[in-house]
Coordinates of C-alpha atoms in Angstrom, one line a residue:
Chain G
M14 CA 16.0 -22.8 -28.3
E15 CA 17.8 -22.5 -25.2
Y16 CA 16.4 -20.1 -22.0
I17 CA 17.8 -18.3 -19.6
V18 CA 14.3 -17.6 -17.8
E19 CA 11.7 -19.6 -18.7
T20 CA 8.5 -19.1 -17.1
K21 CA 5.3 -21.0 -17.6
N22 CA 1.4 -20.0 -17.2
L23 CA 2.6 -17.8 -14.2
T24 CA -0.1 -16.8 -12.0
K25 CA -0.1 -14.7 -8.8
R26 CA -3.6 -14.0 -6.7
F27 CA -3.7 -11.4 -4.2
G28 CA -6.9 -12.1 -3.0
K29 CA -9.3 -11.8 -5.6
E30 CA -7.2 -9.4 -7.2
Q31 CA -5.5 -11.4 -10.4
A32 CA -1.9 -9.2 -10.5
V33 CA -0.5 -11.6 -13.0
S34 CA -1.7 -14.3 -15.3
G35 CA -0.2 -17.2 -17.3
L36 CA 2.7 -15.4 -18.4
E37 CA 5.2 -16.9 -20.7
M38 CA 8.9 -15.1 -20.7
K39 CA 11.2 -16.4 -22.7
I40 CA 14.5 -14.7 -22.4
P41 CA 17.2 -16.6 -24.4
K42 CA 20.6 -16.0 -23.4
G43 CA 22.8 -12.8 -23.9
E44 CA 19.4 -10.2 -24.3
I45 CA 18.6 -7.6 -22.7
Y46 CA 15.5 -7.7 -22.3
G47 CA 13.1 -4.8 -21.8
F48 CA 10.2 -5.6 -19.7
L49 CA 7.5 -2.9 -20.9
G50 CA 4.6 -2.4 -19.3
P51 CA 2.1 0.4 -17.6
N52 CA 2.4 0.8 -13.8
G53 CA 0.6 -1.6 -12.3
A54 CA 0.5 -4.2 -15.1
G55 CA 2.4 -6.6 -12.8
K56 CA 6.1 -6.3 -13.9
T57 CA 7.5 -6.3 -9.8
T58 CA 5.1 -9.2 -8.8
T59 CA 6.5 -11.2 -12.1
I60 CA 9.9 -10.0 -11.0
R61 CA 9.5 -10.3 -7.3
M62 CA 9.1 -14.3 -8.1
L63 CA 11.3 -14.7 -10.8
L64 CA 13.6 -13.6 -7.5
G65 CA 11.8 -16.4 -5.3
L66 CA 10.8 -13.4 -3.4
M67 CA 6.8 -14.5 -3.6
R68 CA 5.7 -18.0 -4.1
P69 CA 3.7 -18.1 -7.8
T70 CA -0.3 -19.3 -7.5
S71 CA 0.4 -21.5 -10.2
G72 CA 2.8 -21.8 -13.1
S73 CA 6.9 -22.2 -12.8
V74 CA 10.1 -20.1 -13.2
H75 CA 12.9 -22.3 -14.9
I76 CA 16.0 -19.9 -14.6
F77 CA 19.1 -21.9 -16.2
Q78 CA 16.9 -24.4 -16.9
K79 CA 16.4 -25.3 -13.5
D80 CA 13.4 -25.6 -11.1
L81 CA 13.6 -22.0 -8.7
R82 CA 11.1 -24.2 -6.9
K83 CA 13.3 -26.8 -6.1
E84 CA 17.3 -24.8 -6.8
R85 CA 16.6 -21.6 -5.6
I86 CA 20.0 -20.9 -4.2
R87 CA 21.5 -22.4 -6.5
I88 CA 20.3 -20.1 -9.0
L89 CA 19.9 -17.2 -7.1
N90 CA 23.7 -17.5 -6.6
K91 CA 24.3 -16.3 -10.5
V92 CA 21.8 -13.7 -10.1
G93 CA 21.8 -9.9 -9.3
S94 CA 18.8 -7.9 -8.9
L95 CA 17.5 -4.7 -8.0
V96 CA 14.0 -4.7 -6.9
E97 CA 12.0 -1.2 -7.4
N98 CA 13.8 1.4 -4.5
P99 CA 17.5 0.0 -3.4
S100 CA 17.4 -1.2 -0.5
Y101 CA 20.1 -0.5 1.6
Y102 CA 20.8 0.5 5.7
P103 CA 21.1 4.2 6.3
H104 CA 23.1 4.4 9.3
L105 CA 26.5 2.0 7.7
T106 CA 28.8 3.3 4.8
A107 CA 28.5 2.6 1.2
G108 CA 31.1 0.0 1.6
E109 CA 30.0 -1.5 4.8
N110 CA 26.3 -2.2 3.3
L111 CA 27.9 -3.7 -0.1
E112 CA 30.2 -6.0 2.8
A113 CA 26.8 -6.7 4.4
L114 CA 25.9 -8.6 0.7
R115 CA 29.4 -10.0 0.0
K116 CA 30.0 -11.4 3.0
I117 CA 26.8 -13.5 2.0
I118 CA 28.1 -14.0 -1.4
G119 CA 31.4 -14.9 -0.6
V120 CA 33.1 -13.0 -3.2
P121 CA 37.0 -11.4 -2.7
K122 CA 36.7 -7.9 -0.5
T123 CA 38.4 -6.6 -3.7
R124 CA 34.9 -6.9 -5.7
I125 CA 33.5 -4.0 -3.5
K126 CA 36.1 -1.9 -4.7
E127 CA 35.2 -2.9 -8.3
V128 CA 31.9 -2.3 -8.2
L129 CA 31.8 1.2 -6.8
K130 CA 34.0 1.6 -9.2
I131 CA 31.8 0.9 -12.1
V132 CA 29.1 3.0 -10.5
R133 CA 31.1 5.9 -9.5
L134 CA 31.0 5.8 -6.1
E135 CA 34.6 5.1 -5.1
D136 CA 35.1 8.3 -3.8
V137 CA 32.3 8.1 -1.0
A138 CA 32.8 4.1 0.1
N139 CA 33.0 5.8 3.5
K140 CA 30.4 7.6 3.6
K141 CA 27.1 6.7 5.2
V142 CA 24.2 6.0 2.8
K143 CA 22.2 8.4 4.9
G144 CA 23.5 11.2 3.1
F145 CA 23.2 9.7 -0.2
S146 CA 21.2 11.3 -2.7
M147 CA 18.7 9.4 -4.4
G148 CA 20.6 8.6 -7.6
M149 CA 23.6 7.6 -5.6
K150 CA 21.3 5.2 -3.0
Q151 CA 20.3 3.8 -7.2
R152 CA 24.0 3.4 -8.2
L153 CA 24.6 2.0 -4.6
G154 CA 21.9 -0.6 -5.4
I155 CA 23.4 -1.3 -9.0
A156 CA 26.8 -1.5 -7.9
A157 CA 25.2 -4.2 -4.9
S158 CA 23.4 -6.1 -8.0
L159 CA 26.0 -6.7 -9.5
L160 CA 28.5 -7.9 -6.8
N161 CA 28.1 -11.6 -7.3
N162 CA 29.2 -11.6 -10.9
P163 CA 25.1 -12.3 -11.8
E164 CA 25.2 -14.6 -15.2
L165 CA 21.5 -13.0 -15.1
L166 CA 20.9 -9.3 -13.9
I167 CA 17.3 -8.7 -13.1
L168 CA 16.5 -4.6 -12.7
D169 CA 13.1 -3.2 -11.7
E170 CA 12.9 0.6 -13.5
P171 CA 16.9 0.7 -12.7
T172 CA 17.3 4.5 -14.4
N173 CA 14.2 5.8 -11.4
G174 CA 15.8 8.9 -9.8
L175 CA 18.5 9.0 -11.8
D176 CA 19.3 12.6 -13.8
P177 CA 19.9 12.9 -17.4
S178 CA 23.7 12.2 -17.1
G179 CA 23.6 9.4 -14.8
I180 CA 20.9 7.6 -17.2
I181 CA 23.1 7.8 -20.4
E182 CA 25.7 6.3 -17.6
I183 CA 23.7 3.1 -16.5
R184 CA 22.3 2.8 -20.1
Q185 CA 25.9 2.4 -21.0
L186 CA 26.7 0.2 -18.4
I187 CA 24.1 -2.0 -19.1
Q188 CA 24.9 -2.4 -22.8
R189 CA 27.6 -3.3 -22.4
L190 CA 27.2 -6.2 -19.6
P191 CA 26.2 -9.2 -22.4
H192 CA 29.0 -8.1 -24.2
D193 CA 31.7 -8.0 -21.9
Y194 CA 30.4 -10.3 -19.1
G195 CA 28.0 -12.3 -21.1
M196 CA 25.3 -11.7 -18.9
T197 CA 21.4 -11.6 -19.8
V198 CA 20.2 -8.6 -18.4
I199 CA 16.2 -8.3 -17.6
I200 CA 15.0 -4.2 -16.7
S201 CA 11.9 -3.1 -16.4
S202 CA 10.3 0.3 -16.9
H203 CA 7.1 1.7 -17.2
L204 CA 9.2 3.8 -20.1
L205 CA 9.6 2.7 -23.9
S206 CA 12.0 5.5 -24.4
E207 CA 14.0 3.7 -21.9
I208 CA 13.7 0.7 -23.1
D209 CA 14.0 1.0 -26.3
Q210 CA 17.4 2.7 -26.4
M211 CA 19.1 -0.6 -24.9
A212 CA 17.1 -3.6 -25.6
T213 CA 17.2 -6.4 -27.3
T214 CA 14.3 -8.4 -26.6
V215 CA 10.9 -6.4 -26.0
G216 CA 8.3 -8.5 -23.4
V217 CA 5.3 -5.9 -23.0
V218 CA 3.0 -6.6 -20.6
S219 CA -0.6 -5.0 -19.7
K220 CA -3.2 -5.9 -17.0
G221 CA -1.1 -9.1 -15.9
K222 CA -0.9 -10.5 -19.5
M223 CA 1.5 -10.9 -21.8
I224 CA 0.6 -9.1 -24.8
F225 CA 3.8 -8.9 -27.0
Q226 CA 7.2 -10.7 -27.1
D227 CA 9.6 -10.4 -29.6
S228 CA 12.5 -8.7 -30.9
I229 CA 12.9 -5.3 -30.6
E230 CA 12.6 -4.8 -34.5
E231 CA 9.7 -6.9 -34.8
M232 CA 8.1 -4.8 -32.3
R233 CA 9.0 -1.3 -34.6
K234 CA 7.6 -3.0 -37.9
F235 CA 4.0 -2.1 -36.1
A236 CA 5.3 1.6 -36.4
K237 CA 3.7 2.2 -39.3
Q238 CA 4.4 5.2 -42.0
K239 CA 2.1 7.6 -43.3
V240 CA 2.8 10.7 -45.6
V241 CA 1.4 14.2 -45.5
L242 CA 0.9 16.4 -48.3
K243 CA -0.1 20.0 -47.8
V244 CA -1.3 21.1 -51.0
S245 CA -3.7 23.9 -52.3
D246 CA -7.7 23.5 -52.0
S247 CA -7.2 20.4 -50.3
E248 CA -10.8 19.0 -50.0
S249 CA -10.6 19.0 -53.8
A250 CA -7.5 17.6 -54.4
W251 CA -8.4 14.5 -51.8
R252 CA -11.2 13.5 -54.1
A253 CA -9.4 14.0 -57.1
L254 CA -6.7 11.4 -55.6
L255 CA -10.5 9.4 -54.7
A256 CA -11.3 9.6 -58.5
R257 CA -8.3 8.3 -60.0
G258 CA -8.4 5.3 -57.6
M259 CA -5.6 6.0 -54.8
R260 CA -6.2 5.0 -50.5
A261 CA -6.0 8.8 -49.3
D262 CA -7.3 10.0 -46.3
W263 CA -8.2 14.0 -45.4
D264 CA -8.5 15.5 -42.2
E265 CA -9.7 19.2 -43.7
K266 CA -6.5 20.2 -43.7
N267 CA -4.4 18.0 -45.1
I268 CA -4.5 14.9 -47.4
T269 CA -2.4 11.9 -45.9
L270 CA -1.7 8.5 -47.2
L271 CA -1.0 5.4 -44.9
N272 CA 1.1 2.6 -45.0
Q273 CA 1.7 3.2 -49.3
S274 CA 4.5 2.3 -50.6
D275 CA 7.5 4.5 -52.2
E276 CA 6.1 4.2 -56.5
N277 CA 2.0 4.8 -54.4
V278 CA 3.2 7.9 -53.1
A279 CA 5.1 9.3 -56.5
T280 CA 2.2 8.1 -58.5
A281 CA -0.2 10.3 -56.0
V282 CA 2.3 13.5 -56.5
K283 CA 2.5 13.2 -60.1
Y284 CA -1.4 13.4 -59.9
L285 CA -2.0 16.3 -58.2
V286 CA 0.7 18.1 -59.9
K287 CA -1.2 17.3 -63.6
D288 CA -4.8 18.1 -62.1
G289 CA -2.9 21.5 -61.1
F290 CA -2.7 21.8 -57.5
S291 CA 0.4 23.3 -56.0
I292 CA 1.8 20.7 -53.4
Y293 CA 3.7 22.8 -50.0
R294 CA 4.3 20.3 -48.4
V295 CA 5.1 16.2 -48.3
E296 CA 6.6 14.8 -45.5
E297 CA 6.4 11.5 -43.8
E298 CA 5.2 10.8 -39.9
K299 CA 6.3 7.8 -38.5
K300 CA 4.5 7.3 -35.4
S301 CA 6.8 6.0 -32.2
L302 CA 7.3 3.4 -30.9
E303 CA 5.8 4.8 -27.9
D304 CA 2.6 5.5 -30.1
V305 CA 2.5 1.5 -30.9
F306 CA 3.2 0.7 -26.8
L307 CA 0.3 3.0 -26.0
Q308 CA -2.1 1.2 -28.7
M309 CA -1.5 -2.1 -27.6
T310 CA -1.5 -1.5 -23.6
K311 CA -5.3 0.6 -24.9
E312 CA -6.3 -2.5 -27.3
E313 CA -5.4 -4.6 -23.9
R314 CA -7.9 -2.5 -22.1
L315 CA -10.7 -2.7 -24.1
V316 CA -11.2 -6.1 -24.1
Chain J
M27 CA 26.1 -19.8 5.9
M28 CA 25.1 -19.3 9.0
M29 CA 28.4 -17.8 10.4
R30 CA 28.0 -15.7 7.9
L31 CA 25.0 -14.5 8.3
L32 CA 25.2 -13.9 11.7
R33 CA 28.7 -11.7 11.2
V34 CA 26.4 -9.6 8.5
D35 CA 23.8 -9.1 11.4
F36 CA 26.5 -7.9 13.9
L37 CA 27.8 -5.6 11.4
K38 CA 24.6 -4.3 10.4
I39 CA 23.5 -3.5 14.5
K40 CA 26.5 -1.2 14.5
R41 CA 26.1 2.4 15.3
K42 CA 22.1 1.5 16.3
G43 CA 22.5 1.9 20.1
L44 CA 21.9 -2.0 20.7
W45 CA 25.4 -2.9 22.7
L46 CA 24.8 0.2 24.7
L47 CA 20.9 -1.4 26.0
T48 CA 22.5 -4.3 26.4
V49 CA 25.3 -3.1 28.7
L50 CA 22.7 -0.5 29.9
G51 CA 20.2 -2.9 30.6
P52 CA 22.0 -5.1 33.4
F53 CA 23.5 -1.9 34.4
G54 CA 20.1 0.0 35.1
V55 CA 19.1 -2.9 37.2
V56 CA 22.1 -2.8 39.8
A57 CA 21.9 0.7 39.9
L58 CA 18.3 0.6 40.9
Q59 CA 19.7 -1.1 44.4
M60 CA 23.0 1.0 44.7
V61 CA 20.1 3.7 45.2
N62 CA 18.3 1.4 47.4
Y63 CA 21.0 0.2 49.5
G64 CA 22.9 3.4 49.3
V65 CA 19.7 5.7 51.1
R66 CA 18.9 3.0 53.4
K67 CA 21.4 0.2 54.1
D68 CA 21.3 0.1 57.7
Y69 CA 17.7 -0.9 58.0
L70 CA 18.0 -3.1 54.4
L71 CA 20.9 -5.0 57.2
Q72 CA 18.3 -5.9 59.5
Q73 CA 15.3 -7.2 57.5
S74 CA 16.7 -10.6 57.6
E75 CA 19.5 -13.3 59.0
N76 CA 20.7 -13.7 54.9
D77 CA 21.6 -10.8 53.3
W78 CA 22.6 -11.7 50.2
L79 CA 19.2 -13.7 49.9
Y80 CA 17.8 -10.6 50.3
Y81 CA 19.6 -8.1 47.9
I82 CA 19.4 -10.9 45.7
E83 CA 15.4 -11.4 45.9
Y84 CA 15.5 -7.4 45.4
I85 CA 17.5 -7.2 42.1
S86 CA 15.1 -9.9 41.1
N87 CA 12.3 -7.9 41.2
F88 CA 13.4 -5.6 38.3
T89 CA 15.5 -8.2 36.4
H90 CA 12.3 -9.8 34.6
L91 CA 11.0 -6.4 33.6
A92 CA 14.0 -5.1 32.5
I93 CA 14.1 -8.3 30.3
V94 CA 10.9 -7.9 28.3
L95 CA 11.3 -4.6 28.2
G96 CA 14.8 -4.4 26.6
I97 CA 13.5 -8.0 24.3
V98 CA 10.3 -5.5 22.9
I99 CA 13.2 -2.7 22.1
L100 CA 16.0 -4.8 20.5
T101 CA 14.1 -7.4 18.5
S102 CA 12.0 -3.8 17.2
F103 CA 15.1 -2.7 16.4
I104 CA 16.5 -5.7 14.3
A105 CA 13.6 -6.1 12.3
S106 CA 13.3 -1.9 11.8
I107 CA 17.0 -2.2 9.9
E108 CA 15.4 -4.3 7.4
N109 CA 12.4 -2.5 7.6
E110 CA 13.2 0.6 7.2
T111 CA 14.6 0.4 3.1
N112 CA 12.3 -2.9 3.1
A113 CA 15.7 -4.7 2.7
W114 CA 14.6 -8.0 3.3
K115 CA 13.9 -8.0 -0.2
Q116 CA 17.5 -7.6 -1.2
L117 CA 18.8 -9.8 1.7
I118 CA 15.8 -12.9 0.6
A119 CA 17.3 -12.5 -2.8
L120 CA 20.6 -13.3 -2.0
P121 CA 21.4 -17.2 -1.9
V122 CA 20.5 -17.2 1.4
S123 CA 17.5 -19.9 2.9
K124 CA 14.8 -17.9 4.6
L125 CA 14.9 -19.8 7.6
S126 CA 18.6 -19.3 8.1
V127 CA 18.2 -15.7 7.7
Y128 CA 15.5 -15.8 10.9
L129 CA 17.8 -17.8 12.8
S130 CA 20.5 -15.8 12.2
K131 CA 18.7 -12.5 14.1
F132 CA 17.1 -15.1 17.0
T133 CA 20.4 -15.8 17.6
V134 CA 22.1 -12.2 17.5
I135 CA 19.5 -11.0 20.4
T136 CA 20.1 -14.2 22.6
I137 CA 23.8 -13.6 22.2
L138 CA 22.8 -9.6 23.5
L139 CA 20.2 -11.2 25.9
F140 CA 23.5 -13.7 27.2
I141 CA 26.0 -11.0 27.8
S142 CA 23.3 -9.0 30.1
S143 CA 22.9 -11.9 31.8
V144 CA 26.5 -11.9 32.1
L145 CA 27.2 -8.5 32.9
L146 CA 24.2 -8.6 35.6
L147 CA 25.5 -11.8 37.1
L148 CA 29.2 -9.5 37.3
F149 CA 27.4 -6.7 38.0
S150 CA 24.9 -7.9 41.3
Y151 CA 28.1 -9.9 42.2
S152 CA 30.1 -7.0 42.7
Y153 CA 28.3 -4.6 44.2
G154 CA 26.8 -7.1 46.8
L155 CA 30.8 -7.5 47.3
Y156 CA 30.6 -4.1 48.1
L157 CA 28.3 -3.9 50.3
D158 CA 29.5 -6.5 52.7
L159 CA 26.8 -8.6 52.5
G160 CA 28.6 -11.4 54.8
E161 CA 31.2 -14.4 53.9
E162 CA 28.8 -16.9 52.8
I163 CA 28.5 -15.7 48.9
P164 CA 25.3 -18.0 47.6
Y165 CA 26.7 -18.6 44.2
I166 CA 24.3 -20.9 42.6
T167 CA 21.4 -18.8 43.4
L168 CA 23.0 -15.5 42.3
L169 CA 23.2 -17.7 39.3
K170 CA 20.0 -18.8 39.1
Y171 CA 19.0 -15.1 39.0
S172 CA 20.8 -14.3 37.1
F173 CA 20.4 -16.5 33.9
F174 CA 16.6 -18.0 34.6
P175 CA 15.1 -15.1 33.4
F176 CA 16.7 -14.9 30.7
L177 CA 15.7 -18.5 29.3
A178 CA 12.5 -18.3 30.8
A179 CA 12.3 -14.7 28.9
L180 CA 12.6 -16.8 25.5
P181 CA 9.1 -17.4 24.4
V182 CA 8.7 -13.9 24.9
L183 CA 11.7 -12.7 22.4
A184 CA 10.3 -15.8 19.6
L185 CA 6.9 -14.2 20.1
Q186 CA 8.2 -10.4 19.7
L187 CA 10.2 -11.6 16.9
W188 CA 7.8 -13.7 15.1
I189 CA 5.4 -10.1 15.1
A190 CA 8.1 -8.0 14.7
T191 CA 9.3 -9.3 11.2
V192 CA 6.2 -10.2 9.8
S193 CA 4.8 -7.2 10.3
H194 CA 4.8 -4.2 7.8
N195 CA 3.4 -1.5 10.5
Q196 CA 6.0 -1.8 13.4
A197 CA 3.2 0.3 16.2
I198 CA 1.8 -3.2 16.4
P199 CA 5.2 -5.3 17.4
V200 CA 5.2 -2.3 20.1
T201 CA 1.8 -2.3 21.3
V202 CA 2.2 -6.1 22.2
G203 CA 5.2 -5.4 23.7
V204 CA 3.8 -2.9 25.5
I205 CA 0.8 -5.2 26.9
G206 CA 3.5 -7.5 27.6
V207 CA 5.4 -5.4 29.5
I208 CA 2.4 -4.4 31.5
L209 CA 2.0 -8.0 32.4
A210 CA 5.4 -8.4 33.2
Y211 CA 4.9 -5.4 36.0
S212 CA 2.2 -7.4 37.9
A213 CA 3.6 -10.6 37.6
F214 CA 2.6 -11.6 40.9
T215 CA -1.3 -11.7 40.0
L216 CA -0.8 -13.5 36.5
P217 CA -1.7 -17.3 36.2
D218 CA 1.1 -19.7 35.8
W219 CA 0.5 -19.9 32.4
M220 CA 1.4 -17.1 31.0
I221 CA 4.4 -16.4 29.0
W222 CA 5.3 -13.1 30.3
K223 CA 4.7 -13.7 34.2
W224 CA 7.8 -16.3 33.2
P225 CA 10.6 -14.1 33.5
S226 CA 9.9 -13.5 37.2
L227 CA 10.5 -16.9 38.0
I228 CA 7.5 -16.5 40.5
N229 CA 5.3 -19.8 40.1
G230 CA 3.3 -21.9 42.1
W231 CA 5.4 -24.5 42.9
D232 CA 8.0 -21.9 44.4
K233 CA 10.7 -23.7 42.2
P234 CA 12.2 -21.0 39.8
Y235 CA 14.0 -23.8 37.2
I236 CA 10.3 -24.6 36.4
N237 CA 10.0 -21.5 34.8
A238 CA 13.7 -22.0 33.0
L239 CA 12.7 -25.2 31.8
L240 CA 9.5 -23.9 30.6
G241 CA 10.3 -21.1 29.2
L242 CA 13.2 -23.1 26.8
S243 CA 11.1 -25.4 25.6
V244 CA 8.4 -23.1 24.4
G245 CA 10.8 -20.4 23.8
I246 CA 11.6 -22.9 20.8
L247 CA 8.2 -23.7 20.0
L248 CA 7.4 -20.5 19.6
Y249 CA 10.0 -19.6 17.4
V250 CA 9.6 -22.5 15.5
I251 CA 6.3 -21.7 14.5
G252 CA 7.4 -17.9 13.7
M253 CA 10.2 -19.6 11.3
F254 CA 7.9 -21.5 9.5
D255 CA 5.3 -18.6 9.3
F256 CA 8.5 -16.3 8.1
K257 CA 9.3 -18.4 4.9
R258 CA 6.1 -19.0 3.9
R259 CA 5.2 -15.6 3.7
D260 CA 5.6 -13.2 0.3
V261 CA 8.5 -10.8 0.9
K262 CA 6.8 -7.5 -0.4

């Protein structure tokens, strides 16, 4: 398979601290890659290495199947990025800020209007960025990252500081990009709900290590379902189920059936009815992706 | 690429007061002599046979101070434009080489200082004419004392730019700069090898061009060291 981004054994050490260790990132073309991990897991450090801002202690980065160390400038020509907090020149207007980047990139001047329109800042193009709200600055940063029509777009926490409607707007924009422009997108976040709604592939990083990397569907499979039964006299009901050879748990109040097939749930209910218990509720509780994520990163912490 | 970066850097210094400083520096130096000659012109004219040389010497007493101070402020300003919102990371993530980014910053300040020197020449020449210091105008000396301090100050420029671009804490370059200004102020008593003495054009051989040549060569050397250090470092 051809990967747009591929890192091999990517490692970065700051003194004794191992910020990123042996990271193997693989991103196929046209994916929205959710780069997920708790704060301080090494996401930003990894992204900095992808952009050539930091030199890896060891390992390699290949983007568009070219070695970043050898062909940095040619690669960056087709990469757009927004790293951490947006950078801007407060004493310049939004238009001038983009012009300062456009001159270096060398795209036509009309592109500034286009990207400002994409992020809905066209009305404030001639205002100084100093007076912008956090959300507007963030959007300007996204506009800047789109300036060179990138094939790979790297956004580090892109919805930081945006209000709910801004988040939805940016989310819709990002979801459009692979389809409309054939872009591959990397979005990092510590919020799974954020990634969940956009990403097609997920990489979970914890303590500098990649602990999961696959499609979001694969990750969802980790989300186990359980069925909760609320019955009269739950203890005896639970014992009755056990006596009939069913696997069930009891937590002083309810009976729970973990990872059981539909058939088994039906059988359990049948038994309970037969044994004369009243069944008040049969509820399914799905473990959210959030729980899976927490569990993954927690397990890693225990290791 | 270099031309593009330069144009961008000139765009970025808009509204930051760097141009004002470029004009204010040489104007200030000559303005001091306007006060000096305004108050006691007759006395000063009696002091020497060659009024032009005497006048130029007075001006050059302040040129080196203004130039060292100017360098400290200009380098710190130009670095702060990128430091303010850590725009380095945005700039370096563009398809540009780090070496040319550094060269562009250096060139911008060099151009500003050069313009300052041209203005110094114009201001001191015109005020000299106004003072009517004699028929024989020492053009060569006037040129020397306008442009040699600029060349001799290049090592200070290279050093300050280096420190300002690699420090996250701008107190460091400013502290070094202030010490530099104090050293430049006491140039007369400094040993010849100190770079802060050079812009004063004073040396043991009494030949100003030595300072200019030294400045040019050591300036280039320090520039190259700073540039490669800048390239080597990770962008935070």
